[in-house]
Amino acid sequence: MARIAVIFATTSGQTARVAQHVVDVLRRGAHSVDAIEVGDNASCPPLDGYDAAIVAGSVRMGKFQRRLVEVVRAQRDVLHRKRTAFLAVSLSAARKSEPAKREVKETVARFIRETRFRPDAILPVAGALFYTKYGFFLRLVMRLISRLAGGDTDISRDYEYTDWKALTHFARRFSASLGIARAQALSS
Ligand SMILES: Cc1cc2nc3c(=O)[nH]c(=O)nc-3n(C[C@H](O)[C@H](O)[C@H](O)COP(=O)(O)O)c2cc1C
């Protein structure tokens, strides 16, 4: 059993759901898991006591949450002593076009550049469009952006693109990799 921190920042709630899903899968793997939300005050408890950490954030206007960047940058050296993963939630991850793939790469590269965090694994995760929860102007802007990208435009409903099965698979592989790391440490 490993102690795992799932550190996340969310703006509209989808990354919180993604983080909770990962927490549930890891707990089923008998790990001890803490979900740590990085709120507006950009605080996060020390991560020294954990064996592994998963960081999750979402993209707005090409950037991950500033507060997540700050927390990861501050604890980068501690993170590098553990097995780690980064879950990058965005709408471009839901799209198959070359520009969308490029955008995913660029936003993740920017996060890596700003934090100098080198996670062992990176998973782009398709997020959600919460038309019914956005304010009037944001709803129209998001519909326009979605239309230009050939996406969904019915503003009377929400759209969730997250592939929960792929996320389960990722969390299981992460869980299994912890067992392997532990066995290697014991035999060396
Ligand atoms: C104002 C706004 C700006 C966004 N900008 C981007 C963007 O630049 N690139 C992208 O791929 N997705 C963008 N998105 C989509 C979000 O990444 C997506 O909705 C994600 O699920 C949000 O996660 P959260 O609910 O945890 O904040 C944007 C969404 C909003 C509301």
mmCIF file of C-alpha atoms and ligand atoms in Angstrom:
data_model
loop_
_atom_site.group_PDB
_atom_site.id
_atom_site.type_symbol
_atom_site.label_atom_id
_atom_site.label_comp_id
_atom_site.label_asym_id
_atom_site.label_seq_id
_atom_site.Cartn_x
_atom_site.Cartn_y
_atom_site.Cartn_z
ATOM 1 C CA MET A 1 0.000 0.000 0.000
ATOM 2 C CA ALA A 2 1.308 3.450 -0.922
ATOM 3 C CA ARG A 3 0.432 6.921 0.324
ATOM 4 C CA ILE A 4 -0.675 9.008 -2.612
ATOM 5 C CA ALA A 5 -1.568 12.711 -2.873
ATOM 6 C CA VAL A 6 -3.932 13.791 -5.650
ATOM 7 C CA ILE A 7 -3.399 17.545 -5.923
ATOM 8 C CA PHE A 8 -5.843 19.406 -8.140
ATOM 9 C CA ALA A 9 -7.170 22.799 -9.131
ATOM 10 C CA THR A 10 -10.541 23.243 -10.795
ATOM 11 C CA THR A 11 -12.375 26.275 -12.127
ATOM 12 C CA SER A 12 -15.759 24.894 -13.180
ATOM 13 C CA GLY A 13 -15.686 21.544 -11.377
ATOM 14 C CA GLN A 14 -14.669 18.984 -14.024
ATOM 15 C CA THR A 15 -11.105 18.538 -12.769
ATOM 16 C CA ALA A 16 -12.534 17.913 -9.293
ATOM 17 C CA ARG A 17 -14.584 15.057 -10.807
ATOM 18 C CA VAL A 18 -11.511 13.759 -12.651
ATOM 19 C CA ALA A 19 -9.460 13.871 -9.436
ATOM 20 C CA GLN A 20 -12.204 12.118 -7.462
ATOM 21 C CA HIS A 21 -12.403 9.347 -10.059
ATOM 22 C CA VAL A 22 -8.665 8.744 -9.821
ATOM 23 C CA VAL A 23 -8.864 8.795 -6.007
ATOM 24 C CA ASP A 24 -11.646 6.164 -6.091
ATOM 25 C CA VAL A 25 -9.688 3.856 -8.424
ATOM 26 C CA LEU A 26 -6.503 4.163 -6.350
ATOM 27 C CA ARG A 27 -8.383 3.503 -3.110
ATOM 28 C CA ARG A 28 -9.857 0.365 -4.649
ATOM 29 C CA GLY A 29 -6.214 -0.646 -5.210
ATOM 30 C CA ALA A 30 -5.881 -0.468 -1.388
ATOM 31 C CA HIS A 31 -3.765 2.689 -1.393
ATOM 32 C CA SER A 32 -4.131 5.456 1.143
ATOM 33 C CA VAL A 33 -5.093 8.505 -0.918
ATOM 34 C CA ASP A 34 -5.606 12.165 -0.005
ATOM 35 C CA ALA A 35 -7.375 14.543 -2.396
ATOM 36 C CA ILE A 36 -5.879 18.013 -1.963
ATOM 37 C CA GLU A 37 -7.639 20.903 -3.670
ATOM 38 C CA VAL A 38 -5.473 23.938 -4.368
ATOM 39 C CA GLY A 39 -7.846 26.809 -3.709
ATOM 40 C CA ASP A 40 -7.537 30.554 -4.207
ATOM 41 C CA ASN A 41 -4.931 30.921 -1.449
ATOM 42 C CA ALA A 42 -2.602 28.600 -3.428
ATOM 43 C CA SER A 43 -1.781 26.540 -0.359
ATOM 44 C CA CYS A 44 -0.923 22.860 -0.245
ATOM 45 C CA PRO A 45 0.353 20.845 2.732
ATOM 46 C CA PRO A 46 3.933 19.512 2.568
ATOM 47 C CA LEU A 47 4.116 16.444 0.347
ATOM 48 C CA ASP A 48 7.142 14.801 2.026
ATOM 49 C CA GLY A 49 5.082 12.056 3.650
ATOM 50 C CA TYR A 50 3.696 10.698 0.358
ATOM 51 C CA ASP A 51 5.121 7.931 -1.845
ATOM 52 C CA ALA A 52 3.504 9.258 -5.003
ATOM 53 C CA ALA A 53 1.583 12.253 -6.294
ATOM 54 C CA ILE A 54 -0.813 12.994 -9.114
ATOM 55 C CA VAL A 55 -1.261 16.618 -10.142
ATOM 56 C CA ALA A 56 -4.371 17.671 -12.084
ATOM 57 C CA GLY A 57 -5.376 21.041 -13.486
ATOM 58 C CA SER A 58 -7.480 22.545 -16.249
ATOM 59 C CA VAL A 59 -6.776 24.968 -19.068
ATOM 60 C CA ARG A 60 -8.305 28.429 -19.465
ATOM 61 C CA MET A 61 -7.105 30.698 -22.233
ATOM 62 C CA GLY A 62 -4.143 28.439 -22.879
ATOM 63 C CA LYS A 63 -2.961 28.288 -19.271
ATOM 64 C CA PHE A 64 -3.332 26.051 -16.245
ATOM 65 C CA GLN A 65 -4.428 27.639 -12.969
ATOM 66 C CA ARG A 66 -1.773 30.050 -11.678
ATOM 67 C CA ARG A 67 -2.227 28.713 -8.137
ATOM 68 C CA LEU A 68 -1.441 25.177 -9.313
ATOM 69 C CA VAL A 69 1.700 26.400 -11.085
ATOM 70 C CA GLU A 70 2.803 28.086 -7.831
ATOM 71 C CA VAL A 71 2.183 25.036 -5.655
ATOM 72 C CA VAL A 72 3.919 22.638 -8.056
ATOM 73 C CA ARG A 73 6.867 24.974 -8.493
ATOM 74 C CA ALA A 74 7.222 25.336 -4.700
ATOM 75 C CA GLN A 75 7.178 21.560 -4.109
ATOM 76 C CA ARG A 76 8.930 20.469 -7.305
ATOM 77 C CA ASP A 77 12.000 19.019 -5.606
ATOM 78 C CA VAL A 78 9.847 16.969 -3.225
ATOM 79 C CA LEU A 79 7.720 15.796 -6.167
ATOM 80 C CA HIS A 80 10.805 14.666 -8.073
ATOM 81 C CA ARG A 81 11.608 12.178 -5.297
ATOM 82 C CA LYS A 82 8.292 10.377 -5.895
ATOM 83 C CA ARG A 83 6.447 8.643 -8.687
ATOM 84 C CA THR A 84 4.312 11.338 -10.296
ATOM 85 C CA ALA A 85 1.765 11.997 -13.013
ATOM 86 C CA PHE A 86 0.150 15.092 -14.468
ATOM 87 C CA LEU A 87 -3.458 15.110 -15.683
ATOM 88 C CA ALA A 88 -4.045 17.987 -18.103
ATOM 89 C CA VAL A 89 -7.776 18.693 -18.472
ATOM 90 C CA SER A 90 -8.896 20.753 -21.468
ATOM 91 C CA LEU A 91 -11.347 20.903 -24.325
ATOM 92 C CA SER A 92 -8.614 20.572 -26.929
ATOM 93 C CA ALA A 93 -7.909 17.105 -25.502
ATOM 94 C CA ALA A 94 -11.432 16.172 -26.664
ATOM 95 C CA ARG A 95 -10.618 17.065 -30.263
ATOM 96 C CA LYS A 96 -8.761 15.049 -32.845
ATOM 97 C CA SER A 97 -7.599 17.844 -35.177
ATOM 98 C CA GLU A 98 -3.906 18.644 -35.592
ATOM 99 C CA PRO A 99 -4.294 22.212 -34.203
ATOM 100 C CA ALA A 100 -6.042 20.769 -31.119
ATOM 101 C CA LYS A 101 -3.263 18.225 -30.588
ATOM 102 C CA ARG A 102 -0.714 20.999 -30.965
ATOM 103 C CA GLU A 103 -2.586 23.122 -28.422
ATOM 104 C CA VAL A 104 -2.557 20.277 -25.886
ATOM 105 C CA LYS A 105 1.198 19.856 -26.368
ATOM 106 C CA GLU A 106 1.835 23.579 -26.086
ATOM 107 C CA THR A 107 -0.231 24.109 -22.917
ATOM 108 C CA VAL A 108 1.438 21.135 -21.213
ATOM 109 C CA ALA A 109 4.886 22.325 -22.367
ATOM 110 C CA ARG A 110 4.148 25.746 -20.914
ATOM 111 C CA PHE A 111 3.183 24.195 -17.551
ATOM 112 C CA ILE A 112 6.382 22.126 -17.536
ATOM 113 C CA ARG A 113 8.428 25.190 -18.462
ATOM 114 C CA GLU A 114 6.846 27.364 -15.772
ATOM 115 C CA THR A 115 7.045 24.789 -12.987
ATOM 116 C CA ARG A 116 10.120 22.804 -14.154
ATOM 117 C CA PHE A 117 8.169 19.790 -12.911
ATOM 118 C CA ARG A 118 9.018 16.611 -14.837
ATOM 119 C CA PRO A 119 6.229 14.118 -14.125
ATOM 120 C CA ASP A 120 6.828 10.428 -14.869
ATOM 121 C CA ALA A 121 3.601 10.375 -16.879
ATOM 122 C CA ILE A 122 1.370 12.951 -18.568
ATOM 123 C CA LEU A 123 -2.236 12.289 -19.540
ATOM 124 C CA PRO A 124 -4.281 14.829 -21.515
ATOM 125 C CA VAL A 125 -7.884 14.501 -20.304
ATOM 126 C CA ALA A 126 -10.922 15.753 -22.218
ATOM 127 C CA GLY A 127 -12.938 18.120 -20.017
ATOM 128 C CA ALA A 128 -16.473 19.451 -20.209
ATOM 129 C CA LEU A 129 -18.527 22.338 -21.542
ATOM 130 C CA PHE A 130 -20.883 23.634 -18.854
ATOM 131 C CA TYR A 131 -23.017 25.947 -20.980
ATOM 132 C CA THR A 132 -25.855 25.995 -18.430
ATOM 133 C CA LYS A 133 -23.503 27.079 -15.639
ATOM 134 C CA TYR A 134 -21.611 29.820 -17.493
ATOM 135 C CA GLY A 135 -22.808 33.408 -17.300
ATOM 136 C CA PHE A 136 -24.537 34.915 -20.337
ATOM 137 C CA PHE A 137 -21.461 36.294 -22.131
ATOM 138 C CA LEU A 138 -19.180 33.371 -21.332
ATOM 139 C CA ARG A 139 -21.848 31.011 -22.689
ATOM 140 C CA LEU A 140 -21.882 32.864 -26.010
ATOM 141 C CA VAL A 141 -18.087 33.083 -26.183
ATOM 142 C CA MET A 142 -17.728 29.359 -25.457
ATOM 143 C CA ARG A 143 -20.324 28.522 -28.093
ATOM 144 C CA LEU A 144 -18.454 30.629 -30.641
ATOM 145 C CA ILE A 145 -15.133 28.942 -29.779
ATOM 146 C CA SER A 146 -16.806 25.553 -29.955
ATOM 147 C CA ARG A 147 -18.439 26.348 -33.284
ATOM 148 C CA LEU A 148 -15.115 27.467 -34.769
ATOM 149 C CA ALA A 149 -13.573 24.183 -33.615
ATOM 150 C CA GLY A 150 -16.480 22.154 -35.074
ATOM 151 C CA GLY A 151 -17.709 21.254 -31.565
ATOM 152 C CA ASP A 152 -21.067 21.192 -29.758
ATOM 153 C CA THR A 153 -23.153 24.372 -29.722
ATOM 154 C CA ASP A 154 -26.468 23.599 -27.975
ATOM 155 C CA ILE A 155 -26.289 26.048 -25.080
ATOM 156 C CA SER A 156 -29.371 24.614 -23.395
ATOM 157 C CA ARG A 157 -27.318 21.674 -22.131
ATOM 158 C CA ASP A 158 -23.859 20.657 -20.867
ATOM 159 C CA TYR A 159 -21.387 18.330 -22.582
ATOM 160 C CA GLU A 160 -18.968 16.034 -20.830
ATOM 161 C CA TYR A 161 -16.151 14.580 -22.958
ATOM 162 C CA THR A 162 -14.090 12.890 -20.253
ATOM 163 C CA ASP A 163 -13.229 9.283 -21.098
ATOM 164 C CA TRP A 164 -13.756 7.692 -17.675
ATOM 165 C CA LYS A 165 -12.594 4.249 -18.853
ATOM 166 C CA ALA A 166 -9.277 5.650 -20.099
ATOM 167 C CA LEU A 167 -8.872 7.453 -16.783
ATOM 168 C CA THR A 168 -9.565 4.236 -14.852
ATOM 169 C CA HIS A 169 -6.991 2.436 -16.992
ATOM 170 C CA PHE A 170 -4.430 5.177 -16.343
ATOM 171 C CA ALA A 171 -5.033 5.127 -12.573
ATOM 172 C CA ARG A 172 -4.704 1.320 -12.490
ATOM 173 C CA ARG A 173 -1.421 1.462 -14.412
ATOM 174 C CA PHE A 174 -0.157 4.157 -12.040
ATOM 175 C CA SER A 175 -1.184 1.988 -9.088
ATOM 176 C CA ALA A 176 0.601 -1.048 -10.569
ATOM 177 C CA SER A 177 3.748 0.998 -11.217
ATOM 178 C CA LEU A 178 3.937 1.787 -7.485
ATOM 179 C CA GLY A 179 4.060 -1.911 -6.673
ATOM 180 C CA ILE A 180 6.877 -2.395 -9.181
ATOM 181 C CA ALA A 181 8.834 0.580 -7.777
ATOM 182 C CA ARG A 182 8.467 -0.812 -4.261
ATOM 183 C CA ALA A 183 9.625 -4.299 -5.326
ATOM 184 C CA GLN A 184 12.650 -2.759 -7.082
ATOM 185 C CA ALA A 185 13.507 -0.721 -3.980
ATOM 186 C CA LEU A 186 13.291 -3.811 -1.747
ATOM 187 C CA SER A 187 15.463 -5.950 -4.030
ATOM 188 C CA SER A 188 18.203 -3.333 -4.505
HETATM 189 C C1 LIG B 1 -13.279 30.710 -20.050
HETATM 190 C C2 LIG B 1 -12.788 29.369 -20.507
HETATM 191 C C3 LIG B 1 -11.609 29.301 -21.236
HETATM 192 C C4 LIG B 1 -11.146 28.069 -21.695
HETATM 193 N N1 LIG B 1 -9.984 28.021 -22.408
HETATM 194 C C5 LIG B 1 -9.562 26.840 -22.910
HETATM 195 C C6 LIG B 1 -8.388 26.778 -23.709
HETATM 196 O O1 LIG B 1 -7.687 27.759 -23.949
HETATM 197 N N2 LIG B 1 -8.039 25.572 -24.224
HETATM 198 C C7 LIG B 1 -8.774 24.439 -23.982
HETATM 199 O O2 LIG B 1 -8.422 23.383 -24.492
HETATM 200 N N3 LIG B 1 -9.862 24.459 -23.195
HETATM 201 C C8 LIG B 1 -10.275 25.624 -22.667
HETATM 202 N N4 LIG B 1 -11.385 25.672 -21.872
HETATM 203 C C9 LIG B 1 -12.088 24.422 -21.557
HETATM 204 C C10 LIG B 1 -11.751 23.914 -20.155
HETATM 205 O O3 LIG B 1 -10.411 23.477 -20.076
HETATM 206 C C11 LIG B 1 -12.719 22.757 -19.844
HETATM 207 O O4 LIG B 1 -14.011 23.291 -19.773
HETATM 208 C C12 LIG B 1 -12.374 22.007 -18.577
HETATM 209 O O5 LIG B 1 -13.286 20.942 -18.431
HETATM 210 C C13 LIG B 1 -12.447 22.916 -17.362
HETATM 211 O O6 LIG B 1 -12.127 22.176 -16.220
HETATM 212 P P1 LIG B 1 -12.616 22.666 -14.784
HETATM 213 O O7 LIG B 1 -14.113 22.514 -14.793
HETATM 214 O O8 LIG B 1 -11.963 21.768 -13.817
HETATM 215 O O9 LIG B 1 -12.184 24.073 -14.639
HETATM 216 C C14 LIG B 1 -11.867 26.882 -21.406
HETATM 217 C C15 LIG B 1 -13.053 26.946 -20.656
HETATM 218 C C16 LIG B 1 -13.517 28.177 -20.208
HETATM 219 C C17 LIG B 1 -14.790 28.232 -19.430
#
